[in-house]
PDB file of C-alpha atoms and ligand atoms in Angstrom:
ATOM      1  CA  MET A   1      12.546 -29.135  65.419  1.00  0.00           C
ATOM      2  CA  PRO A   2      15.323 -27.024  63.917  1.00  0.00           C
ATOM      3  CA  PHE A   3      15.736 -27.288  60.158  1.00  0.00           C
ATOM      4  CA  SER A   4      17.544 -30.446  59.163  1.00  0.00           C
ATOM      5  CA  ILE A   5      20.399 -30.097  56.737  1.00  0.00           C
ATOM      6  CA  ASP A   6      18.350 -32.136  54.236  1.00  0.00           C
ATOM      7  CA  ASP A   7      15.565 -29.524  54.416  1.00  0.00           C
ATOM      8  CA  ILE A   8      18.047 -26.738  53.822  1.00  0.00           C
ATOM      9  CA  ILE A   9      19.645 -28.552  50.884  1.00  0.00           C
ATOM     10  CA  SER A  10      16.256 -29.178  49.280  1.00  0.00           C
ATOM     11  CA  ALA A  11      15.307 -25.516  49.795  1.00  0.00           C
ATOM     12  CA  GLN A  12      18.555 -24.572  48.029  1.00  0.00           C
ATOM     13  CA  LYS A  13      17.541 -26.800  45.091  1.00  0.00           C
ATOM     14  CA  GLU A  14      14.163 -25.047  44.918  1.00  0.00           C
ATOM     15  CA  LEU A  15      15.946 -21.717  44.956  1.00  0.00           C
ATOM     16  CA  ASP A  16      18.176 -22.809  42.075  1.00  0.00           C
ATOM     17  CA  LYS A  17      15.037 -23.883  40.182  1.00  0.00           C
ATOM     18  CA  PHE A  18      13.350 -20.555  40.925  1.00  0.00           C
ATOM     19  CA  ARG A  19      16.393 -18.720  39.599  1.00  0.00           C
ATOM     20  CA  SER A  20      16.546 -20.735  36.410  1.00  0.00           C
ATOM     21  CA  LYS A  21      12.828 -20.984  35.598  1.00  0.00           C
ATOM     22  CA  MET A  22      10.839 -18.339  37.420  1.00  0.00           C
ATOM     23  CA  TYR A  23      13.029 -15.280  37.202  1.00  0.00           C
ATOM     24  CA  THR A  24      10.262 -13.723  35.172  1.00  0.00           C
ATOM     25  CA  HIS A  25       9.902 -10.423  36.904  1.00  0.00           C
ATOM     26  CA  LYS A  26      12.407  -7.598  36.930  1.00  0.00           C
ATOM     27  CA  ASN A  27      12.407  -7.606  40.724  1.00  0.00           C
ATOM     28  CA  SER A  28      12.836 -11.354  41.135  1.00  0.00           C
ATOM     29  CA  SER A  29      16.141 -10.881  42.914  1.00  0.00           C
ATOM     30  CA  ASP A  30      14.382  -8.763  45.542  1.00  0.00           C
ATOM     31  CA  HIS A  31      11.516 -11.260  45.695  1.00  0.00           C
ATOM     32  CA  GLU A  32      13.910 -14.063  46.594  1.00  0.00           C
ATOM     33  CA  ARG A  33      14.454 -12.867  50.112  1.00  0.00           C
ATOM     34  CA  PHE A  34      10.724 -13.145  50.842  1.00  0.00           C
ATOM     35  CA  ILE A  35      10.252 -16.445  49.017  1.00  0.00           C
ATOM     36  CA  PHE A  36      13.375 -18.112  50.450  1.00  0.00           C
ATOM     37  CA  PRO A  37      13.860 -16.079  53.619  1.00  0.00           C
ATOM     38  CA  PHE A  38      16.323 -18.364  55.334  1.00  0.00           C
ATOM     39  CA  LEU A  39      18.668 -18.682  52.354  1.00  0.00           C
ATOM     40  CA  CYS A  40      18.381 -15.211  50.860  1.00  0.00           C
ATOM     41  CA  GLY A  41      17.312 -12.887  53.611  1.00  0.00           C
ATOM     42  CA  SER A  42      15.672 -13.168  56.968  1.00  0.00           C
ATOM     43  CA  TYR A  43      12.471 -14.385  58.510  1.00  0.00           C
ATOM     44  CA  PHE A  44      12.021 -10.862  59.853  1.00  0.00           C
ATOM     45  CA  THR A  45      10.511  -8.728  57.131  1.00  0.00           C
ATOM     46  CA  TYR A  46      12.443  -5.825  58.518  1.00  0.00           C
ATOM     47  CA  ARG A  47      12.944  -2.323  57.274  1.00  0.00           C
ATOM     48  CA  LYS A  48      15.716   0.095  58.138  1.00  0.00           C
ATOM     49  CA  ILE A  49      13.491   1.500  60.878  1.00  0.00           C
ATOM     50  CA  ASP A  50      13.674  -1.869  62.697  1.00  0.00           C
ATOM     51  CA  VAL A  51      17.467  -1.870  62.490  1.00  0.00           C
ATOM     52  CA  LYS A  52      17.610   1.727  63.675  1.00  0.00           C
ATOM     53  CA  ARG A  53      15.356   0.950  66.611  1.00  0.00           C
ATOM     54  CA  VAL A  54      17.490  -2.003  67.640  1.00  0.00           C
ATOM     55  CA  VAL A  55      20.642   0.109  67.330  1.00  0.00           C
ATOM     56  CA  SER A  56      19.221   2.999  69.335  1.00  0.00           C
ATOM     57  CA  ILE A  57      18.176   0.616  72.110  1.00  0.00           C
ATOM     58  CA  ALA A  58      21.723  -0.743  72.300  1.00  0.00           C
ATOM     59  CA  LYS A  59      23.244   2.747  72.201  1.00  0.00           C
ATOM     60  CA  SER A  60      21.082   3.841  75.094  1.00  0.00           C
ATOM     61  CA  VAL A  61      23.312   1.720  77.382  1.00  0.00           C
ATOM     62  CA  SER A  62      26.732   2.265  75.852  1.00  0.00           C
ATOM     63  CA  LYS A  63      28.483   4.178  73.038  1.00  0.00           C
ATOM     64  CA  ASP A  64      30.024   0.940  71.780  1.00  0.00           C
ATOM     65  CA  PRO A  65      27.610  -1.726  72.942  1.00  0.00           C
ATOM     66  CA  SER A  66      27.996  -5.484  72.854  1.00  0.00           C
ATOM     67  CA  TYR A  67      25.119  -7.302  71.157  1.00  0.00           C
ATOM     68  CA  LEU A  68      24.249 -10.930  70.501  1.00  0.00           C
ATOM     69  CA  ASP A  69      21.749 -12.194  67.901  1.00  0.00           C
ATOM     70  CA  ILE A  70      20.640 -15.687  68.927  1.00  0.00           C
ATOM     71  CA  GLY A  71      19.714 -18.054  66.099  1.00  0.00           C
ATOM     72  CA  CYS A  72      21.092 -15.584  63.573  1.00  0.00           C
ATOM     73  CA  GLY A  73      21.033 -18.035  60.648  1.00  0.00           C
ATOM     74  CA  TYR A  74      23.260 -16.738  57.864  1.00  0.00           C
ATOM     75  CA  GLY A  75      23.237 -13.348  59.545  1.00  0.00           C
ATOM     76  CA  ASP A  76      21.278 -11.138  57.137  1.00  0.00           C
ATOM     77  CA  PHE A  77      19.708  -9.008  59.894  1.00  0.00           C
ATOM     78  CA  LEU A  78      22.898  -9.127  61.956  1.00  0.00           C
ATOM     79  CA  GLU A  79      24.916  -7.747  59.047  1.00  0.00           C
ATOM     80  CA  LYS A  80      22.643  -4.708  58.928  1.00  0.00           C
ATOM     81  CA  VAL A  81      22.973  -4.192  62.675  1.00  0.00           C
ATOM     82  CA  ARG A  82      26.768  -4.464  62.416  1.00  0.00           C
ATOM     83  CA  GLN A  83      26.838  -1.467  60.095  1.00  0.00           C
ATOM     84  CA  TYR A  84      26.054   0.560  63.224  1.00  0.00           C
ATOM     85  CA  LEU A  85      27.267  -1.739  66.024  1.00  0.00           C
ATOM     86  CA  PRO A  86      30.570  -3.192  64.839  1.00  0.00           C
ATOM     87  CA  LYS A  87      30.918  -5.401  67.920  1.00  0.00           C
ATOM     88  CA  ALA A  88      27.635  -7.216  67.251  1.00  0.00           C
ATOM     89  CA  GLU A  89      27.903 -11.023  67.189  1.00  0.00           C
ATOM     90  CA  GLY A  90      25.621 -13.889  66.295  1.00  0.00           C
ATOM     91  CA  MET A  91      25.122 -17.358  67.718  1.00  0.00           C
ATOM     92  CA  GLU A  92      23.936 -20.154  65.486  1.00  0.00           C
ATOM     93  CA  LYS A  93      23.730 -23.762  66.499  1.00  0.00           C
ATOM     94  CA  ASN A  94      23.593 -25.398  63.078  1.00  0.00           C
ATOM     95  CA  VAL A  95      27.149 -25.686  61.804  1.00  0.00           C
ATOM     96  CA  GLU A  96      26.211 -27.848  58.795  1.00  0.00           C
ATOM     97  CA  MET A  97      24.202 -25.090  57.143  1.00  0.00           C
ATOM     98  CA  PHE A  98      27.470 -23.280  56.511  1.00  0.00           C
ATOM     99  CA  PHE A  99      29.807 -26.083  55.620  1.00  0.00           C
ATOM    100  CA  LYS A 100      27.516 -28.433  53.697  1.00  0.00           C
ATOM    101  CA  LEU A 101      26.235 -25.598  51.531  1.00  0.00           C
ATOM    102  CA  GLY A 102      29.653 -24.057  51.068  1.00  0.00           C
ATOM    103  CA  ARG A 103      28.526 -20.798  52.657  1.00  0.00           C
ATOM    104  CA  TYR A 104      31.021 -18.476  54.258  1.00  0.00           C
ATOM    105  CA  LYS A 105      30.806 -18.254  58.043  1.00  0.00           C
ATOM    106  CA  PRO A 106      32.113 -14.945  59.313  1.00  0.00           C
ATOM    107  CA  ASP A 107      34.061 -14.952  62.600  1.00  0.00           C
ATOM    108  CA  TYR A 108      31.418 -12.813  64.248  1.00  0.00           C
ATOM    109  CA  ILE A 109      28.945 -15.730  64.005  1.00  0.00           C
ATOM    110  CA  LYS A 110      29.816 -18.245  66.707  1.00  0.00           C
ATOM    111  CA  ILE A 111      28.600 -21.797  66.445  1.00  0.00           C
ATOM    112  CA  GLY A 112      26.865 -22.681  69.679  1.00  0.00           C
ATOM    113  CA  ASP A 113      23.622 -23.467  71.433  1.00  0.00           C
ATOM    114  CA  ALA A 114      22.060 -20.547  73.256  1.00  0.00           C
ATOM    115  CA  TYR A 115      20.664 -23.013  75.755  1.00  0.00           C
ATOM    116  CA  ASN A 116      24.015 -23.405  77.499  1.00  0.00           C
ATOM    117  CA  GLU A 117      26.770 -21.751  75.493  1.00  0.00           C
ATOM    118  CA  ILE A 118      26.374 -18.015  75.933  1.00  0.00           C
ATOM    119  CA  GLU A 119      29.715 -17.352  77.515  1.00  0.00           C
ATOM    120  CA  LYS A 120      29.665 -13.707  78.542  1.00  0.00           C
ATOM    121  CA  LYS A 121      27.357 -10.835  79.376  1.00  0.00           C
ATOM    122  CA  TYR A 122      26.060  -8.623  76.560  1.00  0.00           C
ATOM    123  CA  ASP A 123      24.546  -5.149  76.662  1.00  0.00           C
ATOM    124  CA  VAL A 124      21.714  -6.422  74.460  1.00  0.00           C
ATOM    125  CA  ILE A 125      20.557  -9.875  73.431  1.00  0.00           C
ATOM    126  CA  PHE A 126      18.295 -10.231  70.416  1.00  0.00           C
ATOM    127  CA  VAL A 127      16.137 -13.359  70.488  1.00  0.00           C
ATOM    128  CA  GLY A 128      14.661 -13.944  67.071  1.00  0.00           C
ATOM    129  CA  TRP A 129      13.733 -17.549  67.535  1.00  0.00           C
ATOM    130  CA  MET A 130      13.084 -20.253  70.097  1.00  0.00           C
ATOM    131  CA  GLU A 131      12.006 -23.680  69.005  1.00  0.00           C
ATOM    132  CA  PRO A 132       8.490 -24.626  70.073  1.00  0.00           C
ATOM    133  CA  GLY A 133       8.786 -26.488  73.359  1.00  0.00           C
ATOM    134  CA  VAL A 134      12.244 -25.101  74.092  1.00  0.00           C
ATOM    135  CA  ASP A 135      12.588 -22.409  76.714  1.00  0.00           C
ATOM    136  CA  TYR A 136      15.907 -20.885  77.681  1.00  0.00           C
ATOM    137  CA  ARG A 137      14.649 -17.506  78.782  1.00  0.00           C
ATOM    138  CA  ASP A 138      16.248 -18.006  82.197  1.00  0.00           C
ATOM    139  CA  LYS A 139      19.665 -18.563  80.554  1.00  0.00           C
ATOM    140  CA  ILE A 140      19.297 -15.376  78.511  1.00  0.00           C
ATOM    141  CA  ALA A 141      18.191 -13.446  81.560  1.00  0.00           C
ATOM    142  CA  GLU A 142      21.524 -14.251  83.258  1.00  0.00           C
ATOM    143  CA  LYS A 143      23.446 -12.706  80.370  1.00  0.00           C
ATOM    144  CA  THR A 144      21.883  -9.303  79.696  1.00  0.00           C
ATOM    145  CA  ASP A 145      19.851  -6.421  81.043  1.00  0.00           C
ATOM    146  CA  ILE A 146      18.151  -5.705  77.703  1.00  0.00           C
ATOM    147  CA  ILE A 147      16.300  -8.140  75.477  1.00  0.00           C
ATOM    148  CA  ILE A 148      14.746  -7.509  72.091  1.00  0.00           C
ATOM    149  CA  THR A 149      12.616 -10.327  70.824  1.00  0.00           C
ATOM    150  CA  THR A 150      10.600 -10.877  67.701  1.00  0.00           C
ATOM    151  CA  PHE A 151       8.269 -13.770  67.200  1.00  0.00           C
ATOM    152  CA  ASP A 152       5.263 -14.850  65.255  1.00  0.00           C
ATOM    153  CA  LYS A 153       1.851 -14.308  66.806  1.00  0.00           C
ATOM    154  CA  GLY A 154       1.080 -17.904  65.815  1.00  0.00           C
ATOM    155  CA  GLY A 155       3.601 -18.836  68.487  1.00  0.00           C
ATOM    156  CA  GLN A 156       6.872 -20.553  67.698  1.00  0.00           C
ATOM    157  CA  CYS A 157       8.619 -19.332  70.738  1.00  0.00           C
ATOM    158  CA  GLY A 158       9.048 -20.976  74.102  1.00  0.00           C
ATOM    159  CA  ILE A 159       6.953 -23.482  75.936  1.00  0.00           C
ATOM    160  CA  ASN A 160       3.689 -21.550  75.830  1.00  0.00           C
ATOM    161  CA  GLY A 161       4.209 -20.007  72.433  1.00  0.00           C
ATOM    162  CA  GLY A 162       5.276 -16.711  73.964  1.00  0.00           C
ATOM    163  CA  CYS A 163       8.561 -14.893  74.440  1.00  0.00           C
ATOM    164  CA  GLU A 164       7.489 -12.676  77.302  1.00  0.00           C
ATOM    165  CA  PHE A 165      10.211 -11.814  79.792  1.00  0.00           C
ATOM    166  CA  GLU A 166       8.250  -9.990  82.523  1.00  0.00           C
ATOM    167  CA  GLY A 167       8.641 -12.916  84.895  1.00  0.00           C
ATOM    168  CA  PHE A 168      12.426 -12.682  84.659  1.00  0.00           C
ATOM    169  CA  GLY A 169      12.924  -9.283  86.269  1.00  0.00           C
ATOM    170  CA  TYR A 170      12.432  -7.202  83.096  1.00  0.00           C
ATOM    171  CA  ASP A 171       9.924  -4.498  82.289  1.00  0.00           C
ATOM    172  CA  LYS A 172       8.320  -4.372  78.887  1.00  0.00           C
ATOM    173  CA  VAL A 173       9.445  -1.097  77.302  1.00  0.00           C
ATOM    174  CA  ALA A 174       7.966  -0.937  73.819  1.00  0.00           C
ATOM    175  CA  SER A 175       6.527  -3.047  71.019  1.00  0.00           C
ATOM    176  CA  TRP A 176       5.558  -2.890  67.358  1.00  0.00           C
ATOM    177  CA  VAL A 177       4.119  -5.126  64.677  1.00  0.00           C
ATOM    178  CA  THR A 178       5.525  -6.095  61.277  1.00  0.00           C
ATOM    179  CA  PRO A 179       4.244  -8.526  58.670  1.00  0.00           C
ATOM    180  CA  SER A 180       5.472 -12.074  58.948  1.00  0.00           C
ATOM    181  CA  TRP A 181       7.361 -13.359  55.913  1.00  0.00           C
ATOM    182  CA  ILE A 182       4.512 -15.732  55.138  1.00  0.00           C
ATOM    183  CA  ASP A 183       2.090 -12.828  54.725  1.00  0.00           C
ATOM    184  CA  VAL A 184       4.481 -11.143  52.317  1.00  0.00           C
ATOM    185  CA  ASN A 185       5.228 -14.395  50.536  1.00  0.00           C
ATOM    186  CA  THR A 186       1.520 -15.017  49.916  1.00  0.00           C
ATOM    187  CA  GLU A 187       1.046 -11.542  48.469  1.00  0.00           C
ATOM    188  CA  LEU A 188       4.089 -11.877  46.246  1.00  0.00           C
ATOM    189  CA  MET A 189       3.103 -15.245  44.889  1.00  0.00           C
ATOM    190  CA  ASN A 190      -0.443 -14.080  44.161  1.00  0.00           C
ATOM    191  CA  LYS A 191       0.676 -10.858  42.559  1.00  0.00           C
ATOM    192  CA  TYR A 192       3.624 -11.961  40.428  1.00  0.00           C
ATOM    193  CA  TYR A 193       3.781 -15.732  40.136  1.00  0.00           C
ATOM    194  CA  SER A 194       0.152 -16.947  39.826  1.00  0.00           C
ATOM    195  CA  LYS A 195      -2.232 -16.768  36.929  1.00  0.00           C
ATOM    196  CA  ILE A 196      -5.188 -15.386  38.807  1.00  0.00           C
ATOM    197  CA  SER A 197      -7.285 -12.410  37.890  1.00  0.00           C
ATOM    198  CA  ASP A 198      -6.708  -8.920  39.278  1.00  0.00           C
ATOM    199  CA  ASP A 199     -10.119  -9.002  40.974  1.00  0.00           C
ATOM    200  CA  ILE A 200      -9.275 -12.172  42.836  1.00  0.00           C
ATOM    201  CA  ILE A 201      -5.863 -10.814  43.785  1.00  0.00           C
ATOM    202  CA  LYS A 202      -7.568  -7.717  45.158  1.00  0.00           C
ATOM    203  CA  SER A 203     -10.061  -9.702  47.187  1.00  0.00           C
ATOM    204  CA  LEU A 204      -7.316 -11.974  48.517  1.00  0.00           C
ATOM    205  CA  SER A 205      -5.294  -8.943  49.542  1.00  0.00           C
ATOM    206  CA  GLU A 206      -8.137  -8.001  51.901  1.00  0.00           C
ATOM    207  CA  LEU A 207      -7.081 -11.050  53.916  1.00  0.00           C
ATOM    208  CA  ARG A 208      -3.531  -9.778  54.428  1.00  0.00           C
ATOM    209  CA  GLY A 209      -2.213 -10.391  57.914  1.00  0.00           C
ATOM    210  CA  ALA A 210       0.714  -9.076  59.929  1.00  0.00           C
ATOM    211  CA  HIS A 211       1.726 -11.280  62.745  1.00  0.00           C
ATOM    212  CA  ASN A 212       5.255 -10.527  63.687  1.00  0.00           C
ATOM    213  CA  LEU A 213       5.572  -8.924  67.086  1.00  0.00           C
ATOM    214  CA  TRP A 214       8.679  -7.081  68.284  1.00  0.00           C
ATOM    215  CA  TYR A 215       8.988  -6.658  72.057  1.00  0.00           C
ATOM    216  CA  VAL A 216      11.633  -4.734  73.950  1.00  0.00           C
ATOM    217  CA  TYR A 217      12.413  -5.610  77.564  1.00  0.00           C
ATOM    218  CA  SER A 218      14.880  -4.108  79.994  1.00  0.00           C
ATOM    219  CA  LYS A 219      15.824  -4.080  83.623  1.00  0.00           C
ATOM    220  CA  PRO A 220      13.813  -1.212  85.164  1.00  0.00           C
ATOM    221  CA  LYS A 221      16.790   1.191  85.407  1.00  0.00           C
ATOM    222  CA  TYR A 222      17.156   1.391  81.599  1.00  0.00           C
ATOM    223  CA  LYS A 223      13.509   1.731  80.691  1.00  0.00           C
ATOM    224  CA  GLU A 224      13.159   5.518  80.474  1.00  0.00           C
ATOM    225  CA  LYS A 225      16.478   6.021  78.660  1.00  0.00           C
ATOM    226  CA  ILE A 226      15.523   3.439  76.023  1.00  0.00           C
ATOM    227  CA  LYS A 227      12.163   5.118  75.461  1.00  0.00           C
ATOM    228  CA  GLU A 228      13.880   8.488  75.094  1.00  0.00           C
ATOM    229  CA  GLU A 229      16.300   7.112  72.460  1.00  0.00           C
ATOM    230  CA  LEU A 230      13.527   5.328  70.583  1.00  0.00           C
ATOM    231  CA  ARG A 231      11.476   8.511  70.465  1.00  0.00           C
ATOM    232  CA  LYS A 232      14.381  10.327  68.791  1.00  0.00           C
ATOM    233  CA  ILE A 233      14.420   7.749  65.997  1.00  0.00           C
ATOM    234  CA  GLU A 234      10.718   8.287  65.370  1.00  0.00           C
ATOM    235  CA  THR A 235      11.130  12.005  64.845  1.00  0.00           C
ATOM    236  CA  ASP A 236      14.560  12.279  63.211  1.00  0.00           C
ATOM    237  CA  ASN A 237      13.711  10.381  60.035  1.00  0.00           C
ATOM    238  CA  HIS A 238      16.870   8.317  60.540  1.00  0.00           C
ATOM    239  CA  ALA A 239      15.584   5.400  58.498  1.00  0.00           C
ATOM    240  CA  ASN A 240      16.043   7.093  55.121  1.00  0.00           C
ATOM    241  CA  PRO A 241      16.989   6.062  52.528  1.00  0.00           C
ATOM    242  CA  PRO A 242      15.199   2.734  52.981  1.00  0.00           C
ATOM    243  CA  TYR A 243      16.707  -0.626  52.036  1.00  0.00           C
ATOM    244  CA  LYS A 244      16.127  -1.642  48.423  1.00  0.00           C
ATOM    245  CA  HIS A 245      13.924  -4.582  49.397  1.00  0.00           C
ATOM    246  CA  GLU A 246      11.492  -2.281  51.234  1.00  0.00           C
ATOM    247  CA  LYS A 247       9.828  -1.351  47.945  1.00  0.00           C
ATOM    248  CA  ILE A 248       8.516  -4.917  47.753  1.00  0.00           C
ATOM    249  CA  LEU A 249       6.840  -4.476  51.131  1.00  0.00           C
ATOM    250  CA  ASP A 250       5.286  -1.241  49.865  1.00  0.00           C
ATOM    251  CA  GLU A 251       4.080  -2.874  46.649  1.00  0.00           C
ATOM    252  CA  CYS A 252       2.526  -5.778  48.511  1.00  0.00           C
ATOM    253  CA  GLY A 253       0.479  -3.514  50.772  1.00  0.00           C
ATOM    254  CA  PHE A 254       2.681  -3.530  53.871  1.00  0.00           C
ATOM    255  CA  LYS A 255       3.568   0.157  54.070  1.00  0.00           C
ATOM    256  CA  ILE A 256       4.676   1.840  57.267  1.00  0.00           C
ATOM    257  CA  GLY A 257       1.491   2.928  59.028  1.00  0.00           C
ATOM    258  CA  GLU A 258      -0.713   0.625  56.921  1.00  0.00           C
ATOM    259  CA  ILE A 259      -3.838  -0.639  58.647  1.00  0.00           C
ATOM    260  CA  LEU A 260      -4.916  -4.048  57.444  1.00  0.00           C
ATOM    261  CA  PRO A 261      -8.644  -4.791  57.156  1.00  0.00           C
ATOM    262  CA  ALA A 262      -8.116  -8.143  58.856  1.00  0.00           C
ATOM    263  CA  TRP A 263      -6.549  -6.465  61.900  1.00  0.00           C
ATOM    264  CA  PRO A 264      -7.903  -2.898  62.169  1.00  0.00           C
ATOM    265  CA  SER A 265      -6.492  -2.126  65.601  1.00  0.00           C
ATOM    266  CA  VAL A 266      -2.874  -2.296  64.414  1.00  0.00           C
ATOM    267  CA  GLU A 267      -0.821   0.236  62.454  1.00  0.00           C
ATOM    268  CA  LEU A 268       2.217  -1.479  60.954  1.00  0.00           C
ATOM    269  CA  TRP A 269       5.551  -0.419  62.481  1.00  0.00           C
ATOM    270  CA  LYS A 270       3.864   2.016  64.862  1.00  0.00           C
ATOM    271  CA  ILE A 271       5.735   1.890  68.116  1.00  0.00           C
ATOM    272  CA  LYS A 272       3.792   1.503  71.334  1.00  0.00           C
ATOM    273  CA  PHE A 273       5.505   2.610  74.542  1.00  0.00           C
ATOM    274  CA  GLU A 274       4.695   1.037  77.882  1.00  0.00           C
ATOM    275  CA  GLU A 275       4.066   3.216  80.941  1.00  0.00           C
TER     276      GLU A 275
HETATM  277  C1  SAM B   1      13.899 -19.631  61.846  1.00  0.00           C
HETATM  278  S1  SAM B   1      15.631 -19.558  61.734  1.00  0.00           S
HETATM  279  C2  SAM B   1      15.891 -17.813  61.727  1.00  0.00           C
HETATM  280  C3  SAM B   1      17.219 -17.425  61.168  1.00  0.00           C
HETATM  281  C4  SAM B   1      17.481 -15.927  61.093  1.00  0.00           C
HETATM  282  N1  SAM B   1      17.447 -15.282  62.387  1.00  0.00           N
HETATM  283  C5  SAM B   1      16.521 -15.227  60.170  1.00  0.00           C
HETATM  284  O1  SAM B   1      16.124 -14.128  60.439  1.00  0.00           O
HETATM  285  O2  SAM B   1      16.164 -15.756  59.129  1.00  0.00           O
HETATM  286  C6  SAM B   1      16.114 -20.014  63.361  1.00  0.00           C
HETATM  287  C7  SAM B   1      17.607 -20.256  63.508  1.00  0.00           C
HETATM  288  O3  SAM B   1      17.882 -20.426  64.894  1.00  0.00           O
HETATM  289  C8  SAM B   1      18.834 -21.451  65.059  1.00  0.00           C
HETATM  290  N2  SAM B   1      18.678 -21.955  66.432  1.00  0.00           N
HETATM  291  C9  SAM B   1      17.610 -22.646  66.924  1.00  0.00           C
HETATM  292  N3  SAM B   1      17.801 -22.937  68.230  1.00  0.00           N
HETATM  293  C10 SAM B   1      18.996 -22.388  68.567  1.00  0.00           C
HETATM  294  C11 SAM B   1      19.750 -22.359  69.774  1.00  0.00           C
HETATM  295  N4  SAM B   1      19.288 -22.945  70.876  1.00  0.00           N
HETATM  296  N5  SAM B   1      20.932 -21.726  69.790  1.00  0.00           N
HETATM  297  C12 SAM B   1      21.412 -21.131  68.655  1.00  0.00           C
HETATM  298  N6  SAM B   1      20.755 -21.134  67.473  1.00  0.00           N
HETATM  299  C13 SAM B   1      19.558 -21.760  67.428  1.00  0.00           C
HETATM  300  C14 SAM B   1      18.456 -22.455  63.967  1.00  0.00           C
HETATM  301  O4  SAM B   1      19.527 -23.322  63.656  1.00  0.00           O
HETATM  302  C15 SAM B   1      18.083 -21.519  62.809  1.00  0.00           C
HETATM  303  O5  SAM B   1      19.192 -21.210  62.005  1.00  0.00           O
END
């Protein structure tokens, strides 16, 4: 089920409470985005490197690419992408979350349901969310040659809990792993907002997970060009300086290249290219 407006309003009340009572730490304003991701940030615990990767994928097809972020929410990630791709748009089906909370809705966020209201073709479509049990991969496949998707390993996406697009005429091009907001949230709460001892915090941190998967798909003709552009990003150090909120990820043990004891085969943010 998508969030109901009542859920969003009660989350806003909790946020107001957090601001008035729990703003105890000097970085509380940066913590907000991981504690209230929908209202203050994004469910993707992204860094600038993620934005740069997305941008370079889009630029591998066109100098001024069209781009659609489906289920963009209030558009935190989209805003960052628009700094490099000014034509980027979002689609969000919940109109109430803007108007009932008095939040500004920019023109580049269209209200609509990706299931049947994507009106034109885009160079790239970013699919950050599909409700469990809902599957409109075929609709997306009609509208683009390149898909970037990010979803939780726990599976919130599509009928079988997966957002794979191989069956729709795409090749998988590359993938990487980032922490999910819940992993970061747990660390933050333990570290700054709980009265537990340092030893316990340390032992709990051994359980850190990282479950957000980013997959890039394209029609076969774009695959090699996308890989080439992505490789440039890895070597050119384009992602500096980092976003301010990235220091929280560092502090909570989710550095670029970090290997988590609970998942030793994965290096965070390390890109894996497909043959
Ligand atoms: C989990 S939130 C993620 C919001 C945002 N992308 C972020 O990073 O925080 C999922 C959003 O997708 C929207 N959504 C769900 N199904 C949709 C659909 N079929 N078409 C457009 N938006 C949809 C929901 O209303 C919600 O705002």
